[in-house]
mmCIF file of C-alpha atoms in Angstrom:
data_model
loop_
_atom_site.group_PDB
_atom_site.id
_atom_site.type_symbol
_atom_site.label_atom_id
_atom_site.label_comp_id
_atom_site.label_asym_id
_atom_site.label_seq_id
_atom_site.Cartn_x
_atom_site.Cartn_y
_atom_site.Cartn_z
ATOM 1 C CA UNK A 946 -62.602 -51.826 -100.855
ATOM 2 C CA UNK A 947 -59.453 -52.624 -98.968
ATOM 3 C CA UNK A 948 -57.584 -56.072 -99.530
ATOM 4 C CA UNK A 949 -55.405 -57.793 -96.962
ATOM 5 C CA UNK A 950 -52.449 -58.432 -98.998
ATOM 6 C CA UNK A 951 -49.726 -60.268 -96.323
ATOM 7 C CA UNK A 952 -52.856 -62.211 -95.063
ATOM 8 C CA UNK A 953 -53.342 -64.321 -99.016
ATOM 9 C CA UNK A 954 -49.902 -64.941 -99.247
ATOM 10 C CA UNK A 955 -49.765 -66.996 -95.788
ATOM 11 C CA UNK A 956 -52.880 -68.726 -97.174
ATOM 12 C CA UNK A 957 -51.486 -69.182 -100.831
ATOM 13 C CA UNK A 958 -48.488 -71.140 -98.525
ATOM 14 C CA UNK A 959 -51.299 -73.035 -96.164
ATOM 15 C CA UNK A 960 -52.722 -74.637 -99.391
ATOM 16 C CA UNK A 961 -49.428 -75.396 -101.439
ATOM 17 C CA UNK A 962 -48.724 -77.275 -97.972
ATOM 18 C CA UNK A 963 -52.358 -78.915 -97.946
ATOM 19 C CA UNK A 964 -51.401 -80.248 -101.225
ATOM 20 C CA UNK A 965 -48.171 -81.510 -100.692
ATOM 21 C CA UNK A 966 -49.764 -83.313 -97.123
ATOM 22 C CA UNK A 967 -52.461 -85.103 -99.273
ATOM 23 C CA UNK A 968 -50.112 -86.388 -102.137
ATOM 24 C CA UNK A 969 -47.641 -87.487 -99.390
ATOM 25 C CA UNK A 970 -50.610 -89.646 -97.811
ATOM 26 C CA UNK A 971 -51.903 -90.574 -100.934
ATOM 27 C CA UNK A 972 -51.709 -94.353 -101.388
ATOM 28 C CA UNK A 973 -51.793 -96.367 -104.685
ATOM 29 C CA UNK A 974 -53.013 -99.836 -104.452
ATOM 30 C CA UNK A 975 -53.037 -101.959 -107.568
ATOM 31 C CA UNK A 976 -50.846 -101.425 -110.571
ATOM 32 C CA UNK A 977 -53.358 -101.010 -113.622
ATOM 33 C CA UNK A 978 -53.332 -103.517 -116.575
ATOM 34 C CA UNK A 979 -53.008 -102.685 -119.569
ATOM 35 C CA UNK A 980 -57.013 -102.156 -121.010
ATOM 36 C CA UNK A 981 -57.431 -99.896 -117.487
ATOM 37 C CA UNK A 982 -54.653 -97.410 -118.788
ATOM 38 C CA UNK A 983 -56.374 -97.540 -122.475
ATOM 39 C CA UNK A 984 -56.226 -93.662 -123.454
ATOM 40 C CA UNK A 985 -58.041 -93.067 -126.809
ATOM 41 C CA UNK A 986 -60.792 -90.017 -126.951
ATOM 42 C CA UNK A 987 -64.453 -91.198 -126.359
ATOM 43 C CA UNK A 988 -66.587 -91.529 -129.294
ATOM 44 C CA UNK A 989 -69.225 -89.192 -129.938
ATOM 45 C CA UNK A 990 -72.549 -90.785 -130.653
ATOM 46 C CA UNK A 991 -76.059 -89.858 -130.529
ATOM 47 C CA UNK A 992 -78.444 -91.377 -127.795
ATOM 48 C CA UNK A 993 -80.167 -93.244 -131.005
ATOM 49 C CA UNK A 994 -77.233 -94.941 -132.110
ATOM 50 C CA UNK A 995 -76.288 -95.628 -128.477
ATOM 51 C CA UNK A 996 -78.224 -98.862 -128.196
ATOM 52 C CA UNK A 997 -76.786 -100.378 -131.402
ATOM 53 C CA UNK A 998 -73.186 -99.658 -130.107
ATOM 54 C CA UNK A 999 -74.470 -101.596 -126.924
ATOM 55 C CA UNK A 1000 -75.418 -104.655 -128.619
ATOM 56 C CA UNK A 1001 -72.412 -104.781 -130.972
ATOM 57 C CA UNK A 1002 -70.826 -105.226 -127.783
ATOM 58 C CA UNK A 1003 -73.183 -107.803 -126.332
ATOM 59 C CA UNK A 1004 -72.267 -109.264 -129.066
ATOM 60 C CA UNK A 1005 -68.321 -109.247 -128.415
ATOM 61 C CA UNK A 1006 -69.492 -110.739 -125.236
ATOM 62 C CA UNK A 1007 -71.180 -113.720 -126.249
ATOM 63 C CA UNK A 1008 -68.796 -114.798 -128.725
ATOM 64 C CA UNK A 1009 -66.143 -114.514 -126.378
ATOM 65 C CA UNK A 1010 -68.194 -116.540 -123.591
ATOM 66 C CA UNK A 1011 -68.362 -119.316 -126.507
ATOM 67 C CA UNK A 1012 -64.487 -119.933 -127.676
ATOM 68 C CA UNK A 1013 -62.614 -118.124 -124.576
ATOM 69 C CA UNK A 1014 -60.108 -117.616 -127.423
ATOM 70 C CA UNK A 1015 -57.361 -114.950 -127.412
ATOM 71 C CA UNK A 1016 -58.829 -113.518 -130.993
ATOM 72 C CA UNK A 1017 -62.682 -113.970 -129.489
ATOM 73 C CA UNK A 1018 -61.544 -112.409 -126.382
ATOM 74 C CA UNK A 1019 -59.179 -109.655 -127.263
ATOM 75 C CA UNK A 1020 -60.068 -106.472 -125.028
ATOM 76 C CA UNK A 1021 -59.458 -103.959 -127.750
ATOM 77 C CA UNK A 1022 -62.956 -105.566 -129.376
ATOM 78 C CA UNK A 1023 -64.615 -102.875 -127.429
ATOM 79 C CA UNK A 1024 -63.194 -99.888 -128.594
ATOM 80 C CA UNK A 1025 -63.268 -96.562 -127.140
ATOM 81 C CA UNK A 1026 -65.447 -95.117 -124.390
ATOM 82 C CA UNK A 1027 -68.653 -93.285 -125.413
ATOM 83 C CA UNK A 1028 -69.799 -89.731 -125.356
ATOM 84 C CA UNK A 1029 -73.401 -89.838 -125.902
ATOM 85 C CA UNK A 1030 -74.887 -86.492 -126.910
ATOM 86 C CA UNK A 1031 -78.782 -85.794 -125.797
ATOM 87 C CA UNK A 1032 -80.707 -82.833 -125.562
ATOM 88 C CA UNK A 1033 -79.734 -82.794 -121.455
ATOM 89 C CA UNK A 1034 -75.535 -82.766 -122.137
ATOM 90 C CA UNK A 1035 -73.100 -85.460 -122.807
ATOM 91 C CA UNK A 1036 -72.577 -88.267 -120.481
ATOM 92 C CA UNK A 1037 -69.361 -90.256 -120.975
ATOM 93 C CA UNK A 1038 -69.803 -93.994 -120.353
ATOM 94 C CA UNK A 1039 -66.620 -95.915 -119.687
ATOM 95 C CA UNK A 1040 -66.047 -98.958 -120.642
ATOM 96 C CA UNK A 1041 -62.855 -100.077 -118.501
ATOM 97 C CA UNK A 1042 -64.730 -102.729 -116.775
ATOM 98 C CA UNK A 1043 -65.782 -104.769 -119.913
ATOM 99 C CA UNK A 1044 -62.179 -104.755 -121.173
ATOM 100 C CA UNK A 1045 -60.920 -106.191 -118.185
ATOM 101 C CA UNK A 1046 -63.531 -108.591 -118.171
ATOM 102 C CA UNK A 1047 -62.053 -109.524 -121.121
ATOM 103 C CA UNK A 1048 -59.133 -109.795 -120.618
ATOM 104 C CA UNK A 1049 -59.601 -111.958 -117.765
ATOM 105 C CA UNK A 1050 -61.490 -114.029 -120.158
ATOM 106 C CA UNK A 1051 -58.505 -114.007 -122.492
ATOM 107 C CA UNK A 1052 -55.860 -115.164 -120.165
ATOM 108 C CA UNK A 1053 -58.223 -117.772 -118.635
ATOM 109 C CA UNK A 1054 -58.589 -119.415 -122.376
ATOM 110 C CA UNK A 1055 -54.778 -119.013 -122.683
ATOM 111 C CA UNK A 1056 -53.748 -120.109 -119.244
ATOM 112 C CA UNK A 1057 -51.732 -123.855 -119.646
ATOM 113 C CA UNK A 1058 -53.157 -127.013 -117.305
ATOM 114 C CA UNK A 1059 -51.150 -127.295 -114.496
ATOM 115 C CA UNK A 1060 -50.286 -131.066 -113.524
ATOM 116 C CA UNK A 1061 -50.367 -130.186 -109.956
ATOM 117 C CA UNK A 1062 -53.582 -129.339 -110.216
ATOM 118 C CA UNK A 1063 -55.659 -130.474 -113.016
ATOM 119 C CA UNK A 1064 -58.835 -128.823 -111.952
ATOM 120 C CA UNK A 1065 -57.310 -125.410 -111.418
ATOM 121 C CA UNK A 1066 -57.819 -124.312 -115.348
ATOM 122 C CA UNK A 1067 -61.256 -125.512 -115.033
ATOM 123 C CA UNK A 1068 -61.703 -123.279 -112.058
ATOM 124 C CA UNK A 1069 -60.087 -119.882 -113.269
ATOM 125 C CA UNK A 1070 -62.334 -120.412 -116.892
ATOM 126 C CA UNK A 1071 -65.205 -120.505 -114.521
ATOM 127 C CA UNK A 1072 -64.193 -117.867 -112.757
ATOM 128 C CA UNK A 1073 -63.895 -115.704 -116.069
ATOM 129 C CA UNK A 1074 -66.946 -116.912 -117.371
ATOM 130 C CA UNK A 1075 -68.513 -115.332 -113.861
ATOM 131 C CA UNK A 1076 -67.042 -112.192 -115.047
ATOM 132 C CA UNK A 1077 -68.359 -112.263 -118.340
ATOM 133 C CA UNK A 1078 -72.291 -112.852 -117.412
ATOM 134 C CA UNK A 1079 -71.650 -110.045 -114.883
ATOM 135 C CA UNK A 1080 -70.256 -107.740 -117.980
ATOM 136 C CA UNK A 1081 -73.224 -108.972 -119.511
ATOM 137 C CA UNK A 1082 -75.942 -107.923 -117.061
ATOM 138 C CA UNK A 1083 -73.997 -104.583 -117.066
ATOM 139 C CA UNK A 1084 -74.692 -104.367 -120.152
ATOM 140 C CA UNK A 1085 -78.007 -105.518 -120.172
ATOM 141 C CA UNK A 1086 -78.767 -102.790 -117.506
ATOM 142 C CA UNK A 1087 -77.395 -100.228 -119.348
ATOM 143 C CA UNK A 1088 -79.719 -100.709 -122.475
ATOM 144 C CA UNK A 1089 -82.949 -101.289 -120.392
ATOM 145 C CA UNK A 1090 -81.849 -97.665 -119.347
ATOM 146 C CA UNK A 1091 -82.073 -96.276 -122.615
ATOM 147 C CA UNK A 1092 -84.911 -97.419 -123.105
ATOM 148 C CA UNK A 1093 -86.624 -96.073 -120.438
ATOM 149 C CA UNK A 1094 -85.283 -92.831 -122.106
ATOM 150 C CA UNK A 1095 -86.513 -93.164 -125.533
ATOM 151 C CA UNK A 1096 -90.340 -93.545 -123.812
ATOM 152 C CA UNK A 1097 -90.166 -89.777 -122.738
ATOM 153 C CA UNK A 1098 -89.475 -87.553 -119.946
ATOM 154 C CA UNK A 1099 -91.293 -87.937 -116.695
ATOM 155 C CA UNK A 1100 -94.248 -85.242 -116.350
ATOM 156 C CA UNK A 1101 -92.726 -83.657 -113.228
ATOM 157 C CA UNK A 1102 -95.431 -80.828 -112.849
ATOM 158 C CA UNK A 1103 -97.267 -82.354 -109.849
ATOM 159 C CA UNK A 1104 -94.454 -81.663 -108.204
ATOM 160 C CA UNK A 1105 -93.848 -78.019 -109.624
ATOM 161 C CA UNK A 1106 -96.763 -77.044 -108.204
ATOM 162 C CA UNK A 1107 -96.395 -78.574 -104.687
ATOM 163 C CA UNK A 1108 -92.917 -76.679 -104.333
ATOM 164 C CA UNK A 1109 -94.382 -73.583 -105.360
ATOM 165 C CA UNK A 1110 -97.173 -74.045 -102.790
ATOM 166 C CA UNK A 1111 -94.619 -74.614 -100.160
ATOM 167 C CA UNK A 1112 -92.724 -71.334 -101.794
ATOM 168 C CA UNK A 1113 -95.745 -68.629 -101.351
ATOM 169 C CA UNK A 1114 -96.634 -70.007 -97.750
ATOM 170 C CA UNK A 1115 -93.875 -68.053 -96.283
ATOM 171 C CA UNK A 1116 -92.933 -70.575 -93.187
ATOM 172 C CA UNK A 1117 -89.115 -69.770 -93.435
ATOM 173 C CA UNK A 1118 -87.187 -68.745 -90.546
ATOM 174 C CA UNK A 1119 -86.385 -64.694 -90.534
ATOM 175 C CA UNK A 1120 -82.946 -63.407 -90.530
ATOM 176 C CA UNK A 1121 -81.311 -62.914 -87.085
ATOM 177 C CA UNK A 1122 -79.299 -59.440 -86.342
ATOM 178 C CA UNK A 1123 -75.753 -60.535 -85.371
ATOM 179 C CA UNK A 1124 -75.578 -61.023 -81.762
ATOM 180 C CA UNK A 1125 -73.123 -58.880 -79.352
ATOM 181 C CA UNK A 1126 -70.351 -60.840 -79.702
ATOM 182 C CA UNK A 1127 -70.354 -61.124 -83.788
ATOM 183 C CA UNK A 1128 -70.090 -57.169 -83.794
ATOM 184 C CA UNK A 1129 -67.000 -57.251 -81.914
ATOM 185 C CA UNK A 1130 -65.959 -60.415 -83.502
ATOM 186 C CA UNK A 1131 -66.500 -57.971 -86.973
ATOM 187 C CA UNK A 1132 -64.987 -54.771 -85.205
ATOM 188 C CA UNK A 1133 -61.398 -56.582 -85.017
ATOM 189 C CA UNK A 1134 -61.009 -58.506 -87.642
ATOM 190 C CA UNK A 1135 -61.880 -55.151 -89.716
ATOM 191 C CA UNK A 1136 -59.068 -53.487 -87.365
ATOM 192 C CA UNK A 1137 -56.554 -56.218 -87.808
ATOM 193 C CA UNK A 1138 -57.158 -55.469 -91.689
ATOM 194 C CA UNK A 1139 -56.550 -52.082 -91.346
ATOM 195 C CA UNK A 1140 -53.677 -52.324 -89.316
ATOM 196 C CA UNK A 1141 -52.123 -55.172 -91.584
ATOM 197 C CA UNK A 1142 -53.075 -52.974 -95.092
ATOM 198 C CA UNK A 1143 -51.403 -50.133 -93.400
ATOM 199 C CA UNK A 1144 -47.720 -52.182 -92.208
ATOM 200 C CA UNK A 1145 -47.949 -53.648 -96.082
ATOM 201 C CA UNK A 1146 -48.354 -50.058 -97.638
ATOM 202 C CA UNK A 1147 -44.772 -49.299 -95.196
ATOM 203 C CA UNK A 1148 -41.510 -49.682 -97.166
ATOM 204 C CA UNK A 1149 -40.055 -49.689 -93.447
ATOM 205 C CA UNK A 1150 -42.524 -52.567 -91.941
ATOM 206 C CA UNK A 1151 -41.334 -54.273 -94.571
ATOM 207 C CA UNK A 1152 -38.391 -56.393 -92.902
ATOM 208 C CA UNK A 1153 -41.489 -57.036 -90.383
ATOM 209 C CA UNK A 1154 -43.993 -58.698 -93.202
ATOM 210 C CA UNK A 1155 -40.935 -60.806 -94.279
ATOM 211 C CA UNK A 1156 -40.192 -61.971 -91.111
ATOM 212 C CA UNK A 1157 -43.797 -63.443 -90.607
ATOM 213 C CA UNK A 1158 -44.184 -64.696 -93.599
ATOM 214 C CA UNK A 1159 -40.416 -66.904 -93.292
ATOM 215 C CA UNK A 1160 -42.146 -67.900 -89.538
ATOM 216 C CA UNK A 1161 -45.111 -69.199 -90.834
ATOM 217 C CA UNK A 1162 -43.444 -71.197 -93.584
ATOM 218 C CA UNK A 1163 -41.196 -72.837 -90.747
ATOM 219 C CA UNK A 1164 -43.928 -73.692 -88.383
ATOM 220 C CA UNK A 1165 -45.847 -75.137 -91.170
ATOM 221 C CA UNK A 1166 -42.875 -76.903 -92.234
ATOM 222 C CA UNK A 1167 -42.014 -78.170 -88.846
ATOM 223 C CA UNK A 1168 -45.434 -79.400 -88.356
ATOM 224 C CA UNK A 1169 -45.499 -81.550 -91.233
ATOM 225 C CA UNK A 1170 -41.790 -82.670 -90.300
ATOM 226 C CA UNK A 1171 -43.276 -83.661 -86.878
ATOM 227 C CA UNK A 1172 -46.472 -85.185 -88.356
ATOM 228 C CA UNK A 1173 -44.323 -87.140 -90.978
ATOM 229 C CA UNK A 1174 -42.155 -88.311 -88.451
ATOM 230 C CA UNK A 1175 -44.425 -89.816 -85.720
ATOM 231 C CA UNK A 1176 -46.433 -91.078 -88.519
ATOM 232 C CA UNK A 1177 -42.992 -93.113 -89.446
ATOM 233 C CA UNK A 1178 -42.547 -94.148 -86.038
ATOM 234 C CA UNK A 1179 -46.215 -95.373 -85.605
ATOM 235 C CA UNK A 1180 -45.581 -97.744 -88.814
ATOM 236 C CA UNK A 1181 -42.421 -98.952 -87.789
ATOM 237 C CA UNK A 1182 -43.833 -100.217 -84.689
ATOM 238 C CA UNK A 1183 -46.385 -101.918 -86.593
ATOM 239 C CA UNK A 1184 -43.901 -104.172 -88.401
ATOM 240 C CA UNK A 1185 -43.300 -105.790 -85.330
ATOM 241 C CA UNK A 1186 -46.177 -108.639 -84.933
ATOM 242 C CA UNK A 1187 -47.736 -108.846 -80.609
ATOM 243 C CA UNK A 1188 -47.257 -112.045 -79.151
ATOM 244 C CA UNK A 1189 -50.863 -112.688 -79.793
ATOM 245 C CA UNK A 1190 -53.492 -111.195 -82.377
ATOM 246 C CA UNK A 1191 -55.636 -108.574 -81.503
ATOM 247 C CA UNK A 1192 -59.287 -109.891 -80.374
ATOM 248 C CA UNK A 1193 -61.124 -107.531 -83.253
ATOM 249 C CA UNK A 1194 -58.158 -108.898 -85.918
ATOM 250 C CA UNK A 1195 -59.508 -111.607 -88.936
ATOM 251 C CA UNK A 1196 -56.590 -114.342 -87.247
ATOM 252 C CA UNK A 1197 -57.835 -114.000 -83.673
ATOM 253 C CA UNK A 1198 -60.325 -116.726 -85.443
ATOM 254 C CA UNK A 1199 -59.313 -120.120 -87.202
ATOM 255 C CA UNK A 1200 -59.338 -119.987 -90.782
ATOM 256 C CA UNK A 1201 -60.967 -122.965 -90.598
ATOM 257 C CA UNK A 1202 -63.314 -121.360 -88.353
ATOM 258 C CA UNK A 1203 -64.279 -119.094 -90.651
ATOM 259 C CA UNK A 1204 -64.600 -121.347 -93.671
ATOM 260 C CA UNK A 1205 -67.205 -123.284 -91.081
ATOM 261 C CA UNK A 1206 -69.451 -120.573 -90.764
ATOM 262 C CA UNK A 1207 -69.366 -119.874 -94.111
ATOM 263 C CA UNK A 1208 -70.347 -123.769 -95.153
ATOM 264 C CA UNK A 1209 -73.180 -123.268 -92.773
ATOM 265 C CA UNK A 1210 -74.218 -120.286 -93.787
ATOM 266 C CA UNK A 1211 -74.373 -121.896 -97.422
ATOM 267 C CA UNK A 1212 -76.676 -124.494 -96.347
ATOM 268 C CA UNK A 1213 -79.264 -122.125 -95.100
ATOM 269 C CA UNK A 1214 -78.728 -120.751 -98.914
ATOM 270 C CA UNK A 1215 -77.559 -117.359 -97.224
ATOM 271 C CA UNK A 1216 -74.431 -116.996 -99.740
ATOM 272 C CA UNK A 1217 -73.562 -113.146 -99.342
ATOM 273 C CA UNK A 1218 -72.792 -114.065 -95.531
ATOM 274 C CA UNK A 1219 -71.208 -117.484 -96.956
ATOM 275 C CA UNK A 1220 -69.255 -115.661 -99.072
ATOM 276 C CA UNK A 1221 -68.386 -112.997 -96.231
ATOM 277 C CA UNK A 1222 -67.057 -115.631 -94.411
ATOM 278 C CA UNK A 1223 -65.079 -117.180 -96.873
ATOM 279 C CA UNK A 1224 -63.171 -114.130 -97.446
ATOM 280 C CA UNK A 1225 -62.126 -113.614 -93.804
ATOM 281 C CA UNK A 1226 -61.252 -117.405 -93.729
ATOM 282 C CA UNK A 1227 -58.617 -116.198 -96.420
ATOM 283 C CA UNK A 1228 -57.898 -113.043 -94.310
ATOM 284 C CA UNK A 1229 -57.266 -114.876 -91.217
ATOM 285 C CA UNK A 1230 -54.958 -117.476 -92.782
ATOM 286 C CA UNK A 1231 -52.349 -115.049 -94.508
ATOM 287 C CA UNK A 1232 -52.687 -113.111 -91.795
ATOM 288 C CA UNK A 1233 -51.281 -115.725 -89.667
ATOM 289 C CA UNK A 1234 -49.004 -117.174 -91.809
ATOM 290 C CA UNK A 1235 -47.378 -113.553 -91.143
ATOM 291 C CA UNK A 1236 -48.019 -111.854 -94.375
ATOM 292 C CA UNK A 1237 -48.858 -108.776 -92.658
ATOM 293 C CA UNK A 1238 -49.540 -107.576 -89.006
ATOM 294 C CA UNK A 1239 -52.850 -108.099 -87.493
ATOM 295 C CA UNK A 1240 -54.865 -104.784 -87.785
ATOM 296 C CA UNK A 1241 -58.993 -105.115 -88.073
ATOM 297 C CA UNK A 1242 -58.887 -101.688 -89.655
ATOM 298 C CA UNK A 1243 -57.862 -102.530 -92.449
ATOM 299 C CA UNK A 1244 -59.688 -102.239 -96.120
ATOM 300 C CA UNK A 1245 -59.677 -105.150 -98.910
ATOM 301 C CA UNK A 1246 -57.437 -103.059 -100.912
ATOM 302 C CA UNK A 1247 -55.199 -102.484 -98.432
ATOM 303 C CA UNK A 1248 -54.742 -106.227 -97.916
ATOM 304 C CA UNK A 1249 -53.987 -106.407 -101.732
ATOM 305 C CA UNK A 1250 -51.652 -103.633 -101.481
ATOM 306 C CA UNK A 1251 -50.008 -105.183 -98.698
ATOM 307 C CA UNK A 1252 -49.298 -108.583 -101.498
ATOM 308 C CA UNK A 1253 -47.363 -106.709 -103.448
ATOM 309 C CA UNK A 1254 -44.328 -108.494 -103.114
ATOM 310 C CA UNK A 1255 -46.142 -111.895 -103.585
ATOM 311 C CA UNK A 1256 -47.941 -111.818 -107.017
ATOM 312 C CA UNK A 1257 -48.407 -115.264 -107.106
ATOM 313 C CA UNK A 1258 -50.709 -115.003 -103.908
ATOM 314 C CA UNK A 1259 -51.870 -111.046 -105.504
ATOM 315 C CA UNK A 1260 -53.108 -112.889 -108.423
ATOM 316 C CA UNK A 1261 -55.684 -115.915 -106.130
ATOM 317 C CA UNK A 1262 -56.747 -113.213 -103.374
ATOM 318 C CA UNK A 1263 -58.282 -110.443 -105.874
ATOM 319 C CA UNK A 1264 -60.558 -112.551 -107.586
ATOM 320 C CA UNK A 1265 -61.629 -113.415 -104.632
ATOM 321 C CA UNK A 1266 -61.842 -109.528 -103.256
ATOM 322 C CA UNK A 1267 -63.720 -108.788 -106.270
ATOM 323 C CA UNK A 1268 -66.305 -111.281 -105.558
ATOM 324 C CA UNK A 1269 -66.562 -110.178 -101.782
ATOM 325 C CA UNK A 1270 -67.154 -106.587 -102.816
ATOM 326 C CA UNK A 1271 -69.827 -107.242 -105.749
ATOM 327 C CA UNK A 1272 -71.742 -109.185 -102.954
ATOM 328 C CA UNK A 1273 -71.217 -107.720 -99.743
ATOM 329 C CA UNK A 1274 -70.851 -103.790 -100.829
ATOM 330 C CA UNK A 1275 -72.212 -103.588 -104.293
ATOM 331 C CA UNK A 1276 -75.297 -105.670 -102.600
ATOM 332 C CA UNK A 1277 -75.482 -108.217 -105.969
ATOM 333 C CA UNK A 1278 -77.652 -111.289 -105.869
ATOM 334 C CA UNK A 1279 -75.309 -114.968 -105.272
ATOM 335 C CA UNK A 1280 -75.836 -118.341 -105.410
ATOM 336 C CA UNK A 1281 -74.239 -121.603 -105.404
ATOM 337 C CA UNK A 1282 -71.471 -121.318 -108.441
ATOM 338 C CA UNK A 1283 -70.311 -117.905 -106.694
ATOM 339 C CA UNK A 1284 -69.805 -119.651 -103.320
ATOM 340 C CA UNK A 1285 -67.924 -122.446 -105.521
ATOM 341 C CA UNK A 1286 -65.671 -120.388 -107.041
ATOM 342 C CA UNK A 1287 -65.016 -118.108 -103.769
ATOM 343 C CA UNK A 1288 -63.714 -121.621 -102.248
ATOM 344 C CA UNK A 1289 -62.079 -122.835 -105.038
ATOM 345 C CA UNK A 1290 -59.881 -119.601 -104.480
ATOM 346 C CA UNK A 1291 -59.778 -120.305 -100.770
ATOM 347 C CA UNK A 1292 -58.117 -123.967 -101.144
ATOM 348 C CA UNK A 1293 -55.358 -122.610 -103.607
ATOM 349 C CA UNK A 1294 -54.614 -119.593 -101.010
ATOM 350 C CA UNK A 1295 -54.521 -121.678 -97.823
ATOM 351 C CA UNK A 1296 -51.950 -124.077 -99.418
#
């Protein structure tokens, strides 16, 4: 069988280019502390030691949630992931999101009272503690799991049997012969192959080959260059805030607007909209207090990304994404001490 050779080099150079277009658009949004970056191997263990590992660490948990000490609370407690070998594979379980609960926990006992604020150290110990008893039902979730598994697999052949019944009745649709137009479709890209095999196989056509090759690379080139360069232009006139905020952007309503709707929704005990709303009330006043331009498209992490350069805001508006996401994406029950802590956050950002 014949090969196309100058056609998989042109290709080889489409993908290198692919590659270099995704990691040039590839954004990175929060720098990663330091139990996120924690690199040992996972531990192999069995799925019947599993469970004890799991309430060892329940048990890191509670003691932590007791002292919020430094030594109670240290992250490294938990110890590497898990590789936990059944008869179906392995399945690595990561821990990450326990040591960072941790953590948080941690620098929450640690954290000095501020005399501006005497309740504030109050409210960020609350606000790890909320972390903790979510770690907790994580983890509680997680052992309910195996034991579901330790009762036995699920007798699945009810359901054998119905897809071979639907397998012997034969209602499939039947191949379809290629149509006019495929044929000739076939009949010249087979000719272009021949034709291309045959000017690669030329020591003569080989000036030719070159030549295509260098033009592809410079229109491919020149097409990023272009893409790259309106792509600069488009962000530059971003910077540059309109006169007034779009109607779809979080400032075109009042923070205190927002905040409103959310106290109302609260009354009528509907706290993942309460909580929705407190959010955008924070949204809506950074975003006119000019931290960034007003653009509704934006993601939650983007908004963090775009704090960067102001940790001390960074460090009050991701607690307070975090609690947003668990409720409004991850779909996770609330109540009254979420909503709490969502507008403790809110006062300390509006300031």
């Amino acid at each position: 069988m014949q090969t196309c050779r100058p056609a998989t080099i042109p290709i080889t150079v489409l993908g290198l280019c692919c590659c270099l277009q995704t990691s040039l658009c590839r954004a990175s949004y929060l720098p990663l502390g330091p139990e996120e970056r924690y690199s040992a191997p996972a531990e192999s263990i069995n799925t019947a030691d599993y469970p004890a590992r799991l309430r060892g660490l329940q048990a890191v948990l509670d003691a932590c949630a007791r002292t919020m000490s430094a030594a109670a609370c240290d992250w490294q407690l938990v110890g590497p992931d898990a590789a936990v070998r059944s008869a179906s594979g392995i399945r690595t379980v990561q821990f990450a999101w326990l040591r960072s609960a941790l953590r948080d926990a941690s620098q929450a006992g640690a954290a000095p009272a501020s005399p501006k604020d005497p309740g504030a150290k109050q409210r960020t110990l609350e606000a790890a503690q909320g972390r903790l008893r979510d770690a907790g039902l994580r983890l509680d979730q997680e052992l309910a799991q195996q034991h579901e598994t330790f009762k036995g697999k699920r007798d699945v052949t009810p359901e054998r049997a119905a897809l071979k019944k639907i397998l012997a009745s034969g209602g499939y649709a039947e191949e379809v012969p290629p149509t006019l137009l495929e044929r000739l479709r076939d009949a010249f890209l087979r000719w272009l192959n021949r034709r291309l095999n045959a000017i690669s196989g030329s020591q003569a056509s080989q000036f030719i080959v070159n030549l295509l090759l260098v033009s592809l690379i410079v229109v491919v080139c020149g097409g990023m260059t272009w893409w790259f360069a309106r792509k600069v232009q488009s962000q530059r006139l971003m910077l540059t805030p309109p006169a007034t905020p779009d109607p779809s952007a979080p400032s075109s309503l009042d923070w205190q607007q927002w905040l409103d709707e959310g106290k109302s929704f609260a009354k009528e005990r509907q706290w993942r909209e309460a909580i929705h709303r407190v959010y955008w009330s924070a949204i809506s006043r950074l975003e006119s207090r000019g931290f960034w331009p007003a653009d509704r498209a934006r993601t939650p992490r983007e908004y963090l990304t775009l704090l960067g350069t102001h940790p001390e805001t960074l460090d009050d508006l991701r607690p307070l994404t975090r609690s947003f996401e668990r409720t409004w994406y991850g779909d996770q029950a609330a109540g009254q001490p979420e909503f709490d802590r969502a507008c403790a956050l809110l006062e300390r950002l509006v300031r």
